[in-house]
Tab-separated table of C-alpha atoms in Angstrom:
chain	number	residue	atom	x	y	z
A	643	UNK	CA	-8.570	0.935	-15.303
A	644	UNK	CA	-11.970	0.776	-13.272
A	645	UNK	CA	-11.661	0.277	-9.582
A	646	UNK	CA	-12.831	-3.122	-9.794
A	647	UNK	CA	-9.953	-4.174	-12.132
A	648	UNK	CA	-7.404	-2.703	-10.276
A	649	UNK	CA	-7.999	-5.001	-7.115
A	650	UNK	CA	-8.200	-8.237	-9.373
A	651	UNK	CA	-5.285	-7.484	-11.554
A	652	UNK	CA	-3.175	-10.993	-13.011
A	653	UNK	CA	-0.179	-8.553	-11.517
A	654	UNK	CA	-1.506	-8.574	-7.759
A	655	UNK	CA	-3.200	-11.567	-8.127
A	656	UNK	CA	0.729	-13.296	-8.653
A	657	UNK	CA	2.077	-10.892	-5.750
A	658	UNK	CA	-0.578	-11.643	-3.170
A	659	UNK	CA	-0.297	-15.787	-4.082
A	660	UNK	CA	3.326	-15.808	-3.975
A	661	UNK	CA	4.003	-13.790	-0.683
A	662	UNK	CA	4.714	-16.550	2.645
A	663	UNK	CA	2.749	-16.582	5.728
A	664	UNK	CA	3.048	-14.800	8.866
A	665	UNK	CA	4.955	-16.026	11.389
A	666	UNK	CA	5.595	-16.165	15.333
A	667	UNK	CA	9.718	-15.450	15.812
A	668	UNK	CA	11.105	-15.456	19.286
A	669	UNK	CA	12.091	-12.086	20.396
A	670	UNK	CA	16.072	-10.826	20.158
A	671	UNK	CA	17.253	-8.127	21.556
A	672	UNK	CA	20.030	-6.169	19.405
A	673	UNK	CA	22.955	-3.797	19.921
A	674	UNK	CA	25.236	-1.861	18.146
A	675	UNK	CA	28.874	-1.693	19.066
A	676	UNK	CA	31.102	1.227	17.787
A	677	UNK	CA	32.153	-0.744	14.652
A	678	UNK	CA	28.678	-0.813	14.369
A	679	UNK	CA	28.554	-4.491	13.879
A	680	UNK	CA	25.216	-5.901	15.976
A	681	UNK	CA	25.107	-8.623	18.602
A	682	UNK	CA	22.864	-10.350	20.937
A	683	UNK	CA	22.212	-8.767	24.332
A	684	UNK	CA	21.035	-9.209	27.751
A	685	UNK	CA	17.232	-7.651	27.665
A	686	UNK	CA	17.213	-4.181	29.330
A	687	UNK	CA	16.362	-3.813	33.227
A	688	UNK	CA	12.794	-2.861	32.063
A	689	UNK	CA	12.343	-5.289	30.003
A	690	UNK	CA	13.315	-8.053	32.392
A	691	UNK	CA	10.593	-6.371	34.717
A	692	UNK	CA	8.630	-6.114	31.840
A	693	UNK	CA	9.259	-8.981	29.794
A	694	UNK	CA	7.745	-8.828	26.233
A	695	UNK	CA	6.223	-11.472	24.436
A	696	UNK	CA	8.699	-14.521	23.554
A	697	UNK	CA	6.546	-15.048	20.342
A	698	UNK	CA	6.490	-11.726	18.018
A	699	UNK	CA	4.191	-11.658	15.164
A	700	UNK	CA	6.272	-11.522	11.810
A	701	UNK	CA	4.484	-11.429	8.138
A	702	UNK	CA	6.780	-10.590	5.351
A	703	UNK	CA	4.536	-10.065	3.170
A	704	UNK	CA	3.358	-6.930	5.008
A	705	UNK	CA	6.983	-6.067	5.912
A	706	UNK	CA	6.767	-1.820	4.806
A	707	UNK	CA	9.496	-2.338	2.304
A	708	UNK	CA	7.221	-3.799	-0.101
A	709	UNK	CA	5.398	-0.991	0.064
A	710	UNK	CA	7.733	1.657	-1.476
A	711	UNK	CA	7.746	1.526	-4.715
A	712	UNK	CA	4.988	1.736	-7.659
A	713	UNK	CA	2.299	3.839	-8.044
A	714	UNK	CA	-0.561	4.226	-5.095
A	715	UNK	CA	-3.064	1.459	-5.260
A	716	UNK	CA	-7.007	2.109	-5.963
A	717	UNK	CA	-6.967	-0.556	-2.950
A	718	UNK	CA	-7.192	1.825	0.048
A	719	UNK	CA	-5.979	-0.434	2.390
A	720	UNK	CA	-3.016	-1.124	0.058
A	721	UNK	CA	-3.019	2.502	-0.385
A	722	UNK	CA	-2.825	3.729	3.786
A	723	UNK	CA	0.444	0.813	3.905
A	724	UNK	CA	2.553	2.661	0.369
A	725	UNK	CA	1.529	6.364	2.626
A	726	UNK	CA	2.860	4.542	6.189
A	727	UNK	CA	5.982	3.463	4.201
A	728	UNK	CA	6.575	6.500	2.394
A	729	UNK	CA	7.843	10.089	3.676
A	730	UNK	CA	5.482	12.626	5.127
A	731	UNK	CA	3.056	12.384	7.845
A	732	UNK	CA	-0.772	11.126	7.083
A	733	UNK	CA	-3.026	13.643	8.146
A	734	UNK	CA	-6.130	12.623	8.747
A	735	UNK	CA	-9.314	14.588	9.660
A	736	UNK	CA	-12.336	13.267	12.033
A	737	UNK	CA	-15.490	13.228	10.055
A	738	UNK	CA	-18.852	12.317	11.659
A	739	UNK	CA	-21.150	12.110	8.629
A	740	UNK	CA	-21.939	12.552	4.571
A	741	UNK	CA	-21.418	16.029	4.557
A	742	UNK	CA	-18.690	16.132	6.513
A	743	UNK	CA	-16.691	13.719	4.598
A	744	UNK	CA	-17.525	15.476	1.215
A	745	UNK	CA	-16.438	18.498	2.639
A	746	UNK	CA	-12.793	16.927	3.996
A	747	UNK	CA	-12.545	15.164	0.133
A	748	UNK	CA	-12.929	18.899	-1.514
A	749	UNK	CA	-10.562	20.133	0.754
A	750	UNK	CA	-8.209	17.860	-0.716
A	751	UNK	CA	-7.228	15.530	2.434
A	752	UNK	CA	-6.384	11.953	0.611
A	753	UNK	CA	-7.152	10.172	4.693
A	754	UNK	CA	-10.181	10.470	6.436
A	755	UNK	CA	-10.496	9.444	10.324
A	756	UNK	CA	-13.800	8.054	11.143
A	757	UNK	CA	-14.325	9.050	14.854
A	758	UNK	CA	-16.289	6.914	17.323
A	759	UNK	CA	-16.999	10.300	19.396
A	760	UNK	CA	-17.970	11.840	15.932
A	761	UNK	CA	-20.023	8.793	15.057
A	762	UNK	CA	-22.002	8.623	18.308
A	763	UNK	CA	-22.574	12.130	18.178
A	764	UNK	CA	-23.693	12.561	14.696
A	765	UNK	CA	-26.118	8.871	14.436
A	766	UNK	CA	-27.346	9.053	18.077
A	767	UNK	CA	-27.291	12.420	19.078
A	768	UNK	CA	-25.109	11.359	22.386
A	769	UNK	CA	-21.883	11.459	23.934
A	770	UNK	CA	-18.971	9.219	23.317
A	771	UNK	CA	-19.931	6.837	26.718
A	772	UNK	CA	-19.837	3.421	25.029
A	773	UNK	CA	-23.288	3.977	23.552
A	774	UNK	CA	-22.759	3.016	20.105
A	775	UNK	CA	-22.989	-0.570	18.783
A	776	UNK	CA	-20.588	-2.392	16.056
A	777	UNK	CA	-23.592	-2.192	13.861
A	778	UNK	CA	-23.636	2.067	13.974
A	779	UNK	CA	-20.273	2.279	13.399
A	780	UNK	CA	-20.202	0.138	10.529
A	781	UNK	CA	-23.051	1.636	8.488
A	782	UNK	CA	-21.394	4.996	9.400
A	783	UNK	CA	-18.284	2.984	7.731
A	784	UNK	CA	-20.215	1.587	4.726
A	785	UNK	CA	-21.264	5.080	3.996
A	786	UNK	CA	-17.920	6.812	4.269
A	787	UNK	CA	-15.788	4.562	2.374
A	788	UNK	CA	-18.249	5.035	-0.120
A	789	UNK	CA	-17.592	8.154	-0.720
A	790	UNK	CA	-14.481	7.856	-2.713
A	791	UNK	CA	-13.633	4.199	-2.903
A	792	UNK	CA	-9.891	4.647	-3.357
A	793	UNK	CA	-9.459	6.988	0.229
A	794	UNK	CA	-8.098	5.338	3.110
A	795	UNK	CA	-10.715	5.545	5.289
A	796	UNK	CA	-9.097	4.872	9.181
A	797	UNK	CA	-12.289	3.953	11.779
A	798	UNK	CA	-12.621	4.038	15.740
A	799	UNK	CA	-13.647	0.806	16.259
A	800	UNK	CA	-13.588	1.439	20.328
A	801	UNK	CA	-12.616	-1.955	22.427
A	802	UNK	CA	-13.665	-4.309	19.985
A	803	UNK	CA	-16.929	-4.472	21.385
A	804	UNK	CA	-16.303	-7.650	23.239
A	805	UNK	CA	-13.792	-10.668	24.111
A	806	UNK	CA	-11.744	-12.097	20.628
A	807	UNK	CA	-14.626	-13.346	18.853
A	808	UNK	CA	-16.297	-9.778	18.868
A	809	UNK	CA	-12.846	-8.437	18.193
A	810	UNK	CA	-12.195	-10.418	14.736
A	811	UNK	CA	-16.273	-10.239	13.610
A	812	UNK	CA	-15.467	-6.210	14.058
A	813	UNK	CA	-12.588	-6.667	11.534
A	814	UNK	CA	-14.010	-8.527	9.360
A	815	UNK	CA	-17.195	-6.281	8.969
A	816	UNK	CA	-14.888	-2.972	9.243
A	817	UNK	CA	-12.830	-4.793	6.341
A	818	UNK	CA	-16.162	-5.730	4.155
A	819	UNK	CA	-17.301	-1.855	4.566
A	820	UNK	CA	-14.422	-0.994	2.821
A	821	UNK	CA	-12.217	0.102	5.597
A	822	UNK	CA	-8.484	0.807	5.173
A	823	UNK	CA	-7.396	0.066	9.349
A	824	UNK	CA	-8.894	0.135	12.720
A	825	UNK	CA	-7.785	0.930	16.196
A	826	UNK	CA	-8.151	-1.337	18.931
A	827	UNK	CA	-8.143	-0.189	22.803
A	828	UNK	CA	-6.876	-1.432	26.181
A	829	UNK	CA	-9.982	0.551	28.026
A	830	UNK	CA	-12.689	-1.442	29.686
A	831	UNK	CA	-16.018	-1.919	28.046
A	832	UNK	CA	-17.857	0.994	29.300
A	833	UNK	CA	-15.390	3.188	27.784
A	834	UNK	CA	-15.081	6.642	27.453
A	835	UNK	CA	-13.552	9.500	25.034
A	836	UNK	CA	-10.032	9.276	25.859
A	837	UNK	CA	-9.586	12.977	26.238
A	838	UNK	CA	-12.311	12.012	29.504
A	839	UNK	CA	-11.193	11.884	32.758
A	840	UNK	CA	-11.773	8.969	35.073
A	841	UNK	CA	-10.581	6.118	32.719
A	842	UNK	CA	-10.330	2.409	33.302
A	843	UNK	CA	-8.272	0.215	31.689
A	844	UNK	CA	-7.756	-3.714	31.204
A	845	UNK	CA	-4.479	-5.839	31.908
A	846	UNK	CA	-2.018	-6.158	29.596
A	847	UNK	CA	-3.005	-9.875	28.601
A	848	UNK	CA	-6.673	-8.786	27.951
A	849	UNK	CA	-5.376	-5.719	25.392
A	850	UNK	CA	-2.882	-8.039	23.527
A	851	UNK	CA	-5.674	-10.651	23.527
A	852	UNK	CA	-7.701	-7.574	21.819
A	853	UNK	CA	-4.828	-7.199	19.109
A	854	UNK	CA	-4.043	-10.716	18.974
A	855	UNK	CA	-7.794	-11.393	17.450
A	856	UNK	CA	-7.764	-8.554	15.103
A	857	UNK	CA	-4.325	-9.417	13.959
A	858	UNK	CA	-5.941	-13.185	13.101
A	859	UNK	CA	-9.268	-11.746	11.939
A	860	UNK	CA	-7.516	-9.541	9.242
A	861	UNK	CA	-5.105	-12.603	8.129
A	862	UNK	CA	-8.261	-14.652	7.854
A	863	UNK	CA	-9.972	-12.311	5.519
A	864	UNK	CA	-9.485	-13.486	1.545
A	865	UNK	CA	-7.441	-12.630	-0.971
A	866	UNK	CA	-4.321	-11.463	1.837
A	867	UNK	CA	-5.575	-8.524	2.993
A	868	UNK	CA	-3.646	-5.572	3.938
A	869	UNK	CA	-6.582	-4.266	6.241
A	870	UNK	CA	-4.119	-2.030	9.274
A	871	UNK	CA	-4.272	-3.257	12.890
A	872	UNK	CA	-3.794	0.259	14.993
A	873	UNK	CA	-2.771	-0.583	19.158
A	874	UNK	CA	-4.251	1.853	21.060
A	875	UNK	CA	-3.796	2.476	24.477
A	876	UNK	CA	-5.360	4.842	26.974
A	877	UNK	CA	-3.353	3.861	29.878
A	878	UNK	CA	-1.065	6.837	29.962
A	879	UNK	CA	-3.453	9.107	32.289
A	880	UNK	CA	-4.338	5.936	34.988
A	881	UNK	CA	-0.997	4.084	34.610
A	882	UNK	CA	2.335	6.098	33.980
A	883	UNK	CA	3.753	7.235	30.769
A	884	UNK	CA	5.986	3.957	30.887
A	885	UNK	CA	3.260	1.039	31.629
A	886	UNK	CA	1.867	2.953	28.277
A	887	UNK	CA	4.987	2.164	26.355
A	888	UNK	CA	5.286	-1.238	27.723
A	889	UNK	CA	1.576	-1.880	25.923
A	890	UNK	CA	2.286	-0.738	23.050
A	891	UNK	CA	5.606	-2.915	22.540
A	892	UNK	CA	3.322	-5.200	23.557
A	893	UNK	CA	0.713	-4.989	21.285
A	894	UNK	CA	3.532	-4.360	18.322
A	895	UNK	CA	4.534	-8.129	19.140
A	896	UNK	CA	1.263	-9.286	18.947
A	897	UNK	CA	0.883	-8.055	15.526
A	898	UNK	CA	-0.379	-3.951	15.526
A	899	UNK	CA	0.958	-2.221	12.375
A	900	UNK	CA	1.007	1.074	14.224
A	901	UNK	CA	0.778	2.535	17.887
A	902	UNK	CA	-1.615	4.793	19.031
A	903	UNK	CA	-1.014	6.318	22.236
A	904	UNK	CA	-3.726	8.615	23.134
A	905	UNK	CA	-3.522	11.776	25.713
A	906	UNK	CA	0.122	12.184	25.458
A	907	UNK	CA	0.320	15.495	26.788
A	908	UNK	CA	4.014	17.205	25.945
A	909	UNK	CA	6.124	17.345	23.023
A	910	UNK	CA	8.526	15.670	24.876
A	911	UNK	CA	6.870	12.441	25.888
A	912	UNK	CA	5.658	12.398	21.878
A	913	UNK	CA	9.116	12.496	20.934
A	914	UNK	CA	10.283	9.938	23.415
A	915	UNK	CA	7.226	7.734	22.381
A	916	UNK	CA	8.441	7.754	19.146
A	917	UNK	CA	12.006	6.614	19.988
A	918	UNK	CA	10.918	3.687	21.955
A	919	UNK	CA	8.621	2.375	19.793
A	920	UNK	CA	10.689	2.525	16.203
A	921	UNK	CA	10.816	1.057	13.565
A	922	UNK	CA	6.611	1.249	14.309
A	923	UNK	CA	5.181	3.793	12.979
A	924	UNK	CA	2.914	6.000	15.572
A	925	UNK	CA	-0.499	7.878	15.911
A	926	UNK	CA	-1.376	11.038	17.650
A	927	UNK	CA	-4.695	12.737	18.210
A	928	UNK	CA	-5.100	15.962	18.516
A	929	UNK	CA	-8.371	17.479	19.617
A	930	UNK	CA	-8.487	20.983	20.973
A	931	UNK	CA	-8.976	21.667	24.041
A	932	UNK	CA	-8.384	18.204	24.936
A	933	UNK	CA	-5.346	16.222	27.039
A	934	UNK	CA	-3.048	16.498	23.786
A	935	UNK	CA	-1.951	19.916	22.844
A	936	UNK	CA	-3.068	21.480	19.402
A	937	UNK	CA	-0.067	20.651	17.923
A	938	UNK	CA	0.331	21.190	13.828
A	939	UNK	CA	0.805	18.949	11.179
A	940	UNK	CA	4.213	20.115	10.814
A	941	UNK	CA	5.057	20.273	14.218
A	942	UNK	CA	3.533	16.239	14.552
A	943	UNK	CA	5.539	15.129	11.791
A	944	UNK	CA	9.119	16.625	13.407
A	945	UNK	CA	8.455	15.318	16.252
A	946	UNK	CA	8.357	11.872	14.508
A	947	UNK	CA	4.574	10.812	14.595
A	948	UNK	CA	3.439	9.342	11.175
A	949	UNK	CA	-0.353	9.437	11.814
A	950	UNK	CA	-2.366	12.275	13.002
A	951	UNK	CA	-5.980	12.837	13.182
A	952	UNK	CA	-8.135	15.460	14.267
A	953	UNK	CA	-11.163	13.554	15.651
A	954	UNK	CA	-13.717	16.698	16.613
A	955	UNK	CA	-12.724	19.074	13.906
A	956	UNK	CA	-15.927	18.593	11.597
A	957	UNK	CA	-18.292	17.830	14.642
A	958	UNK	CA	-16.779	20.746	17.077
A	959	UNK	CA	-17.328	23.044	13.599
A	960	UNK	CA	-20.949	21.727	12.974
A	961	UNK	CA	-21.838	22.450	16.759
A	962	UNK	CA	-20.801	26.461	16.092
A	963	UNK	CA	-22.188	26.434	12.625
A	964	UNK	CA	-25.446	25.053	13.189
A	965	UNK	CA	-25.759	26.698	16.485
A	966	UNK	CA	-25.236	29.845	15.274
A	967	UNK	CA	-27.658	29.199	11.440
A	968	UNK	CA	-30.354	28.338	14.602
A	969	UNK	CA	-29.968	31.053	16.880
A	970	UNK	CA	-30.369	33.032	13.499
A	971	UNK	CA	-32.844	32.021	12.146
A	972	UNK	CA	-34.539	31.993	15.409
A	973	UNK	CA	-34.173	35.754	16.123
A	974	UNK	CA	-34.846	36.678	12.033
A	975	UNK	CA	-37.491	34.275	10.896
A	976	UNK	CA	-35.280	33.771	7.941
A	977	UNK	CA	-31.910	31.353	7.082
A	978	UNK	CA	-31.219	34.095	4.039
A	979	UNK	CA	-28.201	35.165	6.543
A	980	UNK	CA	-26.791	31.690	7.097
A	981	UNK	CA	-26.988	30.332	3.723
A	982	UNK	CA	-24.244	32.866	2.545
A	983	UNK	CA	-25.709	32.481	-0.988
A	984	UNK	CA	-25.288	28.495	-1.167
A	985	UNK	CA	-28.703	27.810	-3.118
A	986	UNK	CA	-29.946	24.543	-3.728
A	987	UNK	CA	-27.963	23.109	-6.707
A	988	UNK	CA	-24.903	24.700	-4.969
A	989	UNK	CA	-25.096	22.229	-1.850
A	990	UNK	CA	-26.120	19.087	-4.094
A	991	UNK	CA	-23.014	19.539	-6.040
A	992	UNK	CA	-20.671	19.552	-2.844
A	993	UNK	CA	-22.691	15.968	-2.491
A	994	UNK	CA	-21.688	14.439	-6.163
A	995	UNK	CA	-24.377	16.362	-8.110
A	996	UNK	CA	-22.209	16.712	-11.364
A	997	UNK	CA	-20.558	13.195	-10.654
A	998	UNK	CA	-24.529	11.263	-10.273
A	999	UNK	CA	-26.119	12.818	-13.073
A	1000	UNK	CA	-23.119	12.394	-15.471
A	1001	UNK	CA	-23.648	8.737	-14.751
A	1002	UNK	CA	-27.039	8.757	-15.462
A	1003	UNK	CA	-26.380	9.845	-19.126
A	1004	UNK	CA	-23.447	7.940	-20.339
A	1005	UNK	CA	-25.669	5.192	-18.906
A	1006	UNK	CA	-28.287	6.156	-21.270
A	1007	UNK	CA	-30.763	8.019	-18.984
A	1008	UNK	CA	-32.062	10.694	-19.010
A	1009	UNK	CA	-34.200	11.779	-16.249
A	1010	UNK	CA	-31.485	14.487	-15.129
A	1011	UNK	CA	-30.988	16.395	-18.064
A	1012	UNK	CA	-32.145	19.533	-16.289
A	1013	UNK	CA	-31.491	20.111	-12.551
């Protein structure tokens, strides 16, 4: 079954018609006695200083147990929802460019983490200081969900560039590019790399506002999308560990499929992150040397994170690569040293040699019959 068939299938065709709309439900708040029967409650004493949205965002249809069963979908935003739902962590590496997402595809990785600080670096050449537009990021986007059309590809997509209507016309382009989910921020416009010091972030309304239009944008797109809203908030380092939480409850009301809290800086506040935000499902990034520490896949996915990317790891490695091929080459007068035997045809084929020039001849040409 082509690609193209698998996303217009009679069988998900019937699913996606049939499933209800999403909803607004009041908030209740729930405990458990020792009989273990549940009851109504009096909201906590930080959530009556904190009150949470009375209206929580609700859509069966993309409630995670539908997403359990079957085989994985060619859809990749389908496809990032059944790995959420399912056991194991999603790891999911930062790529900046062609090369380096060809390179994170051979290594096997079935998630791929388009970085905004990867992007900017890679397409302009300069730091990650709210200098890329919507329009870089999503021809970096086009180009990396191109790649492999079936791998979740999960993109930076900074603030939003701009109030709600720039919010929703960045979803709907991410979405058309072929995007699996985005992450939304609560950091003012002129941004920064979160692992940056000297952050500024918006109120609380403004970031749900943020979420709130991406949650609408991706419910307006055709065909009931399952495009993934990420809430991401950078308000740990300038507000408390706990005005952090509070926005990410926040922005799980307003509709986020999964929390992103970035800089989180122990294995303890992950862990209690985690706990206050269940049943949602939450991100960490890991970048070495930065506010997070390095931890492991393993070590992420005990401590109860489902997502985590590594957002420098192919641009950090292409800095001391490249560097070092230069400084070689440089000092020799010759790249023989660098190019550790990788001729030519070698490097085309980590780019989809084989895969291009088998097309070309069961489509009946034959101007690659020798390369």
């Amino acid at each position: 079954m082509t690609y193209f068939h698998s996303l217009t299938s009679k069988a998900d065709s019937k699913l996606k018609h049939e499933q209800p709309k999403a909803t607004r439900r009041p908030s209740v708040f729930v405990d458990v006695n020792a009989d273990g029967d549940s009851q109504k409650s009096a909201p906590s004493p930080q959530e009556t200083l904190y009150p949470r949205d009375t209206d929580v965002y609700y859509n069966p249809r993309l409630d995670p147990q539908n997403y359990l069963d079957g085989p994985l979908s060619w859809n990749p935003a389908t496809r990032l929802r059944q790995m959420l739902a399912r056991p194991g962590i999603v790891v999911a590496p930062g790529v900046c460019d062609g090369i380096s997402g060809r390179c994170a595809i051979e290594a096997g990785f079935d998630c791929l983490y388009q970085s905004g600080a990867a992007t900017t670096a890679s397409r302009l050449g300069q730091p990650d200081l709210a200098i890329a537009t919507l329009n870089d990021f999503v021809e970096s986007a086009q180009m990396m969900c191109s790649l492999d059309p079936q791998m979740p590809v999960i993109a930076d997509a900074d603030t939003g560039f701009g109030g709600p209507a720039m919010v929703a016309r960045t979803v709907t382009q991410y979405a058309r590019a072929g995007v699996a989910g985005l992450h939304i921020e609560d950091q003012v416009q002129t941004k920064r790399c979160g692992h940056l010091l000297g952050k500024q972030v918006v109120s609380r309304e403004e970031f749900v506002t943020r979420i709130r239009a991406a949650v609408i944008a991706r419910d307006s797109l055709p065909g009931n999308s399952d495009f993934v809203i990420i809430g991401r908030t950078d308000s740990a380092q300038v507000l408390g560990m706990d005005e952090a939480i509070i926005r990410l409850k926040l922005a799980a009301d307003a509709g986020a499929d999964v929390c992103f809290i970035e800089g989180v800086k122990t294995k303890e506040l992950l862990e209690s992150t985690v706990a206050a935000l269940a049943p949602k499902p939450v991100l960490v990034n890991v970048i070495s040397g930065g506010l997070t520490p390095s931890f492991t896949t393993k070590e992420a996915e005990q401590m109860g994170a489902k997502i985590i990317i590594f957002s420098l790891v192919s641009c950090v490695a292409a800095v001391h690569g490249i560097r070092a091929a230069m400084k070689s080459l440089k000092k020799t007068g010759t790249d023989f040293s660098s190019a550790k035997g990788m001729d030519p045809k070698a490097f085309f084929k980590v780019m989809g040699l084989d895969e291009v020039v088998d097309l070309d001849a069961r489509a009946g040409g034959s101007a690659f019959k020798a390369v």
